[in-house]
PDB file of C-alpha atoms in Angstrom:
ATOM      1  CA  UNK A   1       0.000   0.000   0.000  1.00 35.00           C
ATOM      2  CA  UNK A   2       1.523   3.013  -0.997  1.00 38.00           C
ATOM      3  CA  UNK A   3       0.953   6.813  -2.033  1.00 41.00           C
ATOM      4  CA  UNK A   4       2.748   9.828  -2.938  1.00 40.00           C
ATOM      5  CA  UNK A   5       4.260  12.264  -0.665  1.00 38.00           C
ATOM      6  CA  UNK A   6       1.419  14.751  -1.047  1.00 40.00           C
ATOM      7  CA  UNK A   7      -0.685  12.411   0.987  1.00 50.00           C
ATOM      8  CA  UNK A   8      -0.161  13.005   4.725  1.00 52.00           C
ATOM      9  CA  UNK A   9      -0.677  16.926   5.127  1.00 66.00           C
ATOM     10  CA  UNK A  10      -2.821  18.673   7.479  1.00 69.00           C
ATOM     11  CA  UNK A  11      -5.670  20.736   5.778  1.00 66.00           C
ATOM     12  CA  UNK A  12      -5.776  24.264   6.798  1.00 68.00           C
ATOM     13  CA  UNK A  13      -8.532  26.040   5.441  1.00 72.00           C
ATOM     14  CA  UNK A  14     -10.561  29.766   5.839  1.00 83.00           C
ATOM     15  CA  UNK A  15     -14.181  29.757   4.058  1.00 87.00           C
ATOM     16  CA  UNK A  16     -15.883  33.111   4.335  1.00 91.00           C
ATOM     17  CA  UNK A  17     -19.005  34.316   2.698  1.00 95.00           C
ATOM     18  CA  UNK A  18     -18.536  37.089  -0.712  1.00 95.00           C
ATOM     19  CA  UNK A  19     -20.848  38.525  -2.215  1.00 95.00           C
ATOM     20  CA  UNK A  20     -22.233  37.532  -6.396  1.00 95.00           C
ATOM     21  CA  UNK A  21     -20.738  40.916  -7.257  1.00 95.00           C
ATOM     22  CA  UNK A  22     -17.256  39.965  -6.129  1.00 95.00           C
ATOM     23  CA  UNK A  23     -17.629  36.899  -8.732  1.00 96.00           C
ATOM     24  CA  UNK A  24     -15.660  37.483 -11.891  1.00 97.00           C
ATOM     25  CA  UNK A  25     -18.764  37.120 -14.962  1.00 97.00           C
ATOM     26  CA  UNK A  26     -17.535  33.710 -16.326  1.00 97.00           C
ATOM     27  CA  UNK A  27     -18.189  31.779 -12.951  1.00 97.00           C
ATOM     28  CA  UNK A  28     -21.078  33.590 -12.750  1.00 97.00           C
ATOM     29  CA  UNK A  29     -22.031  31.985 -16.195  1.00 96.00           C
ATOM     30  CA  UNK A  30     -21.379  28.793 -15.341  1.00 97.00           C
ATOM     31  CA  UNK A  31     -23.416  28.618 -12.106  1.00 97.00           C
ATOM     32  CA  UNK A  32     -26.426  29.905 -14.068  1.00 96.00           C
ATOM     33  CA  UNK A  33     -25.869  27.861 -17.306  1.00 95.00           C
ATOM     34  CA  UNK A  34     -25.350  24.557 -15.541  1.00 94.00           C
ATOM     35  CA  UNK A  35     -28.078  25.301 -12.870  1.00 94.00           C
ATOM     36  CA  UNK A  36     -30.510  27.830 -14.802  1.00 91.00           C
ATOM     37  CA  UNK A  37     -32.143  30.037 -11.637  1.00 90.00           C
ATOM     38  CA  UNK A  38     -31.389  28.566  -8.481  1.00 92.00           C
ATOM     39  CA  UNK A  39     -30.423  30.063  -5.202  1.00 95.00           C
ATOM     40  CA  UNK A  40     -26.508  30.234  -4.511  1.00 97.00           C
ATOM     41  CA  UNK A  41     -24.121  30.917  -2.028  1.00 97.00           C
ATOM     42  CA  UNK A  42     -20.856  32.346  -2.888  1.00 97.00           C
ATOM     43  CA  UNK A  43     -17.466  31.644  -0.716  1.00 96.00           C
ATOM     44  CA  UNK A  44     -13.965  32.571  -0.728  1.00 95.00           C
ATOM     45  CA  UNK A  45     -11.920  29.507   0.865  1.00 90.00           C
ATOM     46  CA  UNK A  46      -7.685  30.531   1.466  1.00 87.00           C
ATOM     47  CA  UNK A  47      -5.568  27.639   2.223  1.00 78.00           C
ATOM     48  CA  UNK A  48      -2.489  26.675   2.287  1.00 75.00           C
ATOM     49  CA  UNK A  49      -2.454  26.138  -2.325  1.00 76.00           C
ATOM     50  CA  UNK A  50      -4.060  29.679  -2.379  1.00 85.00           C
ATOM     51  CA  UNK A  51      -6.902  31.362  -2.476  1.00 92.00           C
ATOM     52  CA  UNK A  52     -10.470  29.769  -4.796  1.00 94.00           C
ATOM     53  CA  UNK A  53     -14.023  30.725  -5.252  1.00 96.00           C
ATOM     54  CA  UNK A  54     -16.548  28.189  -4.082  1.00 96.00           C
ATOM     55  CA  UNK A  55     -20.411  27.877  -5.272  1.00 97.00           C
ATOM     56  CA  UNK A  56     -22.188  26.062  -3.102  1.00 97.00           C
ATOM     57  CA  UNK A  57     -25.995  24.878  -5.140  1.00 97.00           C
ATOM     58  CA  UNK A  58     -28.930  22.504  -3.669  1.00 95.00           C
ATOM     59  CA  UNK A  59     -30.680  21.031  -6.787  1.00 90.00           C
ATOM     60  CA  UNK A  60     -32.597  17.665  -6.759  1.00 87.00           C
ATOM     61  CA  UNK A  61     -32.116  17.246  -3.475  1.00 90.00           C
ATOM     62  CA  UNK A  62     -28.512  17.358  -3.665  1.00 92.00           C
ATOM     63  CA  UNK A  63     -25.718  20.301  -2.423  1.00 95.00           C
ATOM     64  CA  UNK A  64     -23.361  20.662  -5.791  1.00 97.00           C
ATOM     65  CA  UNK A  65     -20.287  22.845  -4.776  1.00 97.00           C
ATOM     66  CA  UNK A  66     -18.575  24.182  -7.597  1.00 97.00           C
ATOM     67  CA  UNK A  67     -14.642  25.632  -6.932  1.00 96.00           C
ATOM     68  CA  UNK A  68     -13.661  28.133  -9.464  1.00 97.00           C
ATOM     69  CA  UNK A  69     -10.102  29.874  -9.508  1.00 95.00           C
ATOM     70  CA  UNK A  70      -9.774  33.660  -8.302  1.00 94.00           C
ATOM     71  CA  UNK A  71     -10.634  34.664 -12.649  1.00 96.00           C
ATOM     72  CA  UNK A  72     -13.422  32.286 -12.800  1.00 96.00           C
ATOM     73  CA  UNK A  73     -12.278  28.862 -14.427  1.00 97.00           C
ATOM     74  CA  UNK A  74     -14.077  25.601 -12.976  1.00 97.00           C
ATOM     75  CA  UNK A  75     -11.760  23.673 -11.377  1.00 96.00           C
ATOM     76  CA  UNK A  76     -14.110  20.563 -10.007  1.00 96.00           C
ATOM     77  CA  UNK A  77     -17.415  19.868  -9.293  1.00 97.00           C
ATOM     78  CA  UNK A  78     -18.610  18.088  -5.870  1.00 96.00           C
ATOM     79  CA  UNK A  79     -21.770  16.893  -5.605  1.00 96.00           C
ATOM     80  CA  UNK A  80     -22.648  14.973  -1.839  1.00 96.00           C
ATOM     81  CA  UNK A  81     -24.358  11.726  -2.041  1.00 96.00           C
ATOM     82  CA  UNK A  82     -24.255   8.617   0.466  1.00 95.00           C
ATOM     83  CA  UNK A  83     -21.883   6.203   0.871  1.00 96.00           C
ATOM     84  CA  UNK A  84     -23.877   3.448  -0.763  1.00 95.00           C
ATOM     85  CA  UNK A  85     -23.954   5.131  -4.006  1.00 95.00           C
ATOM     86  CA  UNK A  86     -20.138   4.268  -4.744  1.00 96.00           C
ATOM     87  CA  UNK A  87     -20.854   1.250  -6.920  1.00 95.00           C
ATOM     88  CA  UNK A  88     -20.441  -1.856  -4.699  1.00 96.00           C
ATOM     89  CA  UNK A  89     -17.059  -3.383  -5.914  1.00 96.00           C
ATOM     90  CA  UNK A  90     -15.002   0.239  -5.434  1.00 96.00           C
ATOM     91  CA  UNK A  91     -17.089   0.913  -2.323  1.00 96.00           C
ATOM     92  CA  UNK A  92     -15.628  -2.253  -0.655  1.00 96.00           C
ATOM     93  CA  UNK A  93     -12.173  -1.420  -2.362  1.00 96.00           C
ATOM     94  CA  UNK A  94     -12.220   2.157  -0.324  1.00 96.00           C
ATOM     95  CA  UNK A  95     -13.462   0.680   2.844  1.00 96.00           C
ATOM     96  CA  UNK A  96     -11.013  -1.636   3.115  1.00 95.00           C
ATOM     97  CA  UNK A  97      -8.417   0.777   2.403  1.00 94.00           C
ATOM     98  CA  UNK A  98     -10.129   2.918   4.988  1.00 95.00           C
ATOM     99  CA  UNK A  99      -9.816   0.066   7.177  1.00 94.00           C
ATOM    100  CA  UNK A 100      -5.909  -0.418   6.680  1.00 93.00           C
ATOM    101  CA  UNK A 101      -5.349   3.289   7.875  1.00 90.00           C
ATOM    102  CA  UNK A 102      -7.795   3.616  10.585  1.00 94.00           C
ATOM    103  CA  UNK A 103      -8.693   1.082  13.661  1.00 92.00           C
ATOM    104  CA  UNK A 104     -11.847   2.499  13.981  1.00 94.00           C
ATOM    105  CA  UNK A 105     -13.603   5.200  12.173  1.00 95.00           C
ATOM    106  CA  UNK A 106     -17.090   7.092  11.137  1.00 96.00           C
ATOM    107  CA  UNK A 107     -18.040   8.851   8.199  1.00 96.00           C
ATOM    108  CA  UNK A 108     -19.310  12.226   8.440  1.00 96.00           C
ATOM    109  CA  UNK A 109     -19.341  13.016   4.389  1.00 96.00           C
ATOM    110  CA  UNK A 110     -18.679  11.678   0.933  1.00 97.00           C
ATOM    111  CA  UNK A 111     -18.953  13.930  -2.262  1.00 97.00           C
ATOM    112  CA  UNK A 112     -18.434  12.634  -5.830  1.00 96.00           C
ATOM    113  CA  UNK A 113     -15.794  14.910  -7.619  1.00 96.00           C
ATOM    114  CA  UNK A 114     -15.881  15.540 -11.322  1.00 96.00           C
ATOM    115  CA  UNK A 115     -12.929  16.707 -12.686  1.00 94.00           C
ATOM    116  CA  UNK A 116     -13.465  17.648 -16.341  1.00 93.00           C
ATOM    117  CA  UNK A 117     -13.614  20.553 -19.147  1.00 93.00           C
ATOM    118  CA  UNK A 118     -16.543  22.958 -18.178  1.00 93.00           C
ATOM    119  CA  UNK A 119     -18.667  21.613 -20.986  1.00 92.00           C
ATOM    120  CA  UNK A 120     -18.232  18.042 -19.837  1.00 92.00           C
ATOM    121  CA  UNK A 121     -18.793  19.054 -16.199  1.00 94.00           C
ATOM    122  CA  UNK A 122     -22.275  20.684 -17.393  1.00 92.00           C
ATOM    123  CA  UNK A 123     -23.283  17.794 -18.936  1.00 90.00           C
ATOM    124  CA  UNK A 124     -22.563  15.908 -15.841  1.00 91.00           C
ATOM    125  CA  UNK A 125     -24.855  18.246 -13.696  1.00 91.00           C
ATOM    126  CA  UNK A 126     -27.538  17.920 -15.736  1.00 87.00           C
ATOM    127  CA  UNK A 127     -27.324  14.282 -15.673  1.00 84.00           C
ATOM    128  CA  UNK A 128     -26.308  13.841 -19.450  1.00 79.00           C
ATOM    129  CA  UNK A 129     -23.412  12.264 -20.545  1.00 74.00           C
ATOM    130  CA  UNK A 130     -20.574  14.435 -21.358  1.00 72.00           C
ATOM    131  CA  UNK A 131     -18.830  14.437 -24.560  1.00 71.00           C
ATOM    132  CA  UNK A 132     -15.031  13.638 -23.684  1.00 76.00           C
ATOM    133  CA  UNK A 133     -13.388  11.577 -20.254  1.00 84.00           C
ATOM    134  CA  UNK A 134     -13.399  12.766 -17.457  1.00 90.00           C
ATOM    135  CA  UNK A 135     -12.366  11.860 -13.763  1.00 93.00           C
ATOM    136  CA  UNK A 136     -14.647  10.926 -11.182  1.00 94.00           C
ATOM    137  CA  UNK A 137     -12.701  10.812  -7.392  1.00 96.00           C
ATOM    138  CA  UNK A 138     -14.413  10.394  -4.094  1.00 97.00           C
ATOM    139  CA  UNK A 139     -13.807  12.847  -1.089  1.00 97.00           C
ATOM    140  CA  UNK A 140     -14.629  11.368   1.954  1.00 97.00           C
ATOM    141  CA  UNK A 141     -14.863  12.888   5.590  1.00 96.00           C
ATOM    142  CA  UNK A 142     -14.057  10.918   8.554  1.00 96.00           C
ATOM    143  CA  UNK A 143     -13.368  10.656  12.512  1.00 95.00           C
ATOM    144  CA  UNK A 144     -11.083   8.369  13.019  1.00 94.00           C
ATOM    145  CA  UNK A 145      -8.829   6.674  15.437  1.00 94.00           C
ATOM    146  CA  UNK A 146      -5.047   6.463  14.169  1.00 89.00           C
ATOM    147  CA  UNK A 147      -1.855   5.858  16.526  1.00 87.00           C
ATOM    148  CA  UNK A 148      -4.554   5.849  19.752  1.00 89.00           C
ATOM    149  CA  UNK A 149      -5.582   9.700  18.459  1.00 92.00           C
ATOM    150  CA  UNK A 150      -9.285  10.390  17.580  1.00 94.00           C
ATOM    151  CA  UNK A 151      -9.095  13.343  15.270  1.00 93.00           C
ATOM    152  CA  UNK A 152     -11.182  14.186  12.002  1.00 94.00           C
ATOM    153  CA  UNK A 153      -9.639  13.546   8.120  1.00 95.00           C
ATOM    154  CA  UNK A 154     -10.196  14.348   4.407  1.00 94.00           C
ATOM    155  CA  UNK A 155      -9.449  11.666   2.177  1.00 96.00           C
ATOM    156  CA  UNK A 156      -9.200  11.371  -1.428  1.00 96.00           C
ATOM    157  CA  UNK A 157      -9.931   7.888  -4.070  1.00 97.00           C
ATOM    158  CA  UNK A 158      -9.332   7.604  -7.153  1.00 95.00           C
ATOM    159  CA  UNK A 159     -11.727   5.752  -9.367  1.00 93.00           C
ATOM    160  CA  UNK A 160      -9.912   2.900  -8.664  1.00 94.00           C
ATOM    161  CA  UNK A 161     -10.439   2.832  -4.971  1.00 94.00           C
ATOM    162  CA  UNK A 162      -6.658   4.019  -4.297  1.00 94.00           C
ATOM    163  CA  UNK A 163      -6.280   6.239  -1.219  1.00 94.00           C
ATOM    164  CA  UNK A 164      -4.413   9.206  -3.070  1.00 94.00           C
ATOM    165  CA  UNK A 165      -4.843  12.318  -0.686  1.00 93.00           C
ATOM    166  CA  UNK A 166      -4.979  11.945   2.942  1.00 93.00           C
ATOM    167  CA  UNK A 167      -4.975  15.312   5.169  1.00 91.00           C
ATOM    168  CA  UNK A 168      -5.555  15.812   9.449  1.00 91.00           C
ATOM    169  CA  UNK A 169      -8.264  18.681   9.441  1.00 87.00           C
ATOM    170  CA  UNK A 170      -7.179  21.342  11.363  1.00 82.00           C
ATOM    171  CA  UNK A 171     -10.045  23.449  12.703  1.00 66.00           C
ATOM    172  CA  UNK A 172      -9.065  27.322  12.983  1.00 54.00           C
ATOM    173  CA  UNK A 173     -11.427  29.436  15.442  1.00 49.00           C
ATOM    174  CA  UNK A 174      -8.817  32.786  14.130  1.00 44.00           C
ATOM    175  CA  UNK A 175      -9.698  34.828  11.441  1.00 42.00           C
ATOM    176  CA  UNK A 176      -6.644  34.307  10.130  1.00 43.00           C
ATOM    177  CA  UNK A 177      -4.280  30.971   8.744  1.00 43.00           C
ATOM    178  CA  UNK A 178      -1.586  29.415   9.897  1.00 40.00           C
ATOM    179  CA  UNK A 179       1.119  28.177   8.309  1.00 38.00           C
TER     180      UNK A 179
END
C-alpha cells in the first residue's frame, strides 16, 4: 500500500461568505448555465495552495459545490451523495483501504468529484453524458482513530479505490491561517 508524498498533510482552510458581485462574470455563467435560476451561495476559501471561489448549489435534493479559480475557471465539481452510491465493488475497495489506515472510524461526508472541461462538467450536472473523459474521485470525511488519536480527516480515491490524498483537518477558530 503506498501513495505519494502529497498524501499526509494537514488541511488548513478559511471559508468566508462574498458577495455575487465579487464573482468574476464567467463563474457567474457557469453557475447559471449549468443550474438555470437557483439560489446560490458564494465563498472565498484561502488555504495553504491559495486562495479559490466556491459555489455552493442545492438542486434535486442534492448540495453541488462548484470551486472556481480567483478569474473564474471551474476547477471541479462536488456533488454529496451517500456512501452506498459508490458502486459496490469500489465501495468495498475504499473501505477496506479505509480500514488499513484507521482502527476504527465514522463517516461524516462523501462527495463525488468531477474533474473535467466545463462543458463536460455541465453535462454531468444535468445528468447527461458528457462528450469527452473525465475523472470521477471520491472525497470522503471521517473521525477516526489512528496511533490511539481520535481526530477528524479528508481523504481522497481515485476511481480505482486508491487512497491518493490523505490530510488531518485542522479546525481554525482565528480569522486568520496558519502556516
Amino acid at each position: 500500500f503506498s501513495v505519494s508524498g502529497a498524501y499526509a498533510q494537514d488541511k488548513i482552510e478559511r471559508e468566508y461568505k462574498i458577495k455575487p458581485s465579487q464573482v468574476p462574470a464567467a463563474a457567474l455563467n457557469f453557475i447559471k448555465d449549468s443550474f438555470g435560476p437557483v439560489k446560490v451561495n458564494w465563498y472565498m476559501e484561502q488555504s495553504a495552495n491559495g486562495k479559490s471561489l466556491e459555489a455552493k448549489v442545492k438542486k434535486d435534493n442534492r448540495v453541488y459545490s462548484a470551486e472556481f479559480d480567483t478569474l473564474g475557471n471551474i476547477q471541479d465539481i462536488e456533488v454529496t451523495i451517500n456512501m452506498k452510491e459508490i458502486p459496490e465493488a469500489l465501495r468495498l475497495t475504499i473501505e477496506r483501504n479505509m480500514a488499513v489506515q484507521f482502527s476504527r472510524l465514522k463517516v461524516q461526508k462523501v462527495q463525488k468529484q468531477w474533474i473535467a472541461e466545463a462543458a463536460d462538467l455541465k453535462s454531468l450536472i444535468k445528468g447527461d453524458q458528457p462528450g469527452s473523459k473525465h475523472k470521477t474521485h471520491y472525497e470522503i470525511v471521517i473521525t477516526g482513530r489512528k496511533d490511539k488519536r481520535i481526530d477528524e480527516y479528508e481523504l481522497l480515491f481515485n476511481e480505482a479505490g486508491a487512497l491518493t490524498r490523505q490530510q488531518k483537518i485542522i479546525e481554525s477558530n482565528y480569522q486568520h491561517l496558519l502556516y
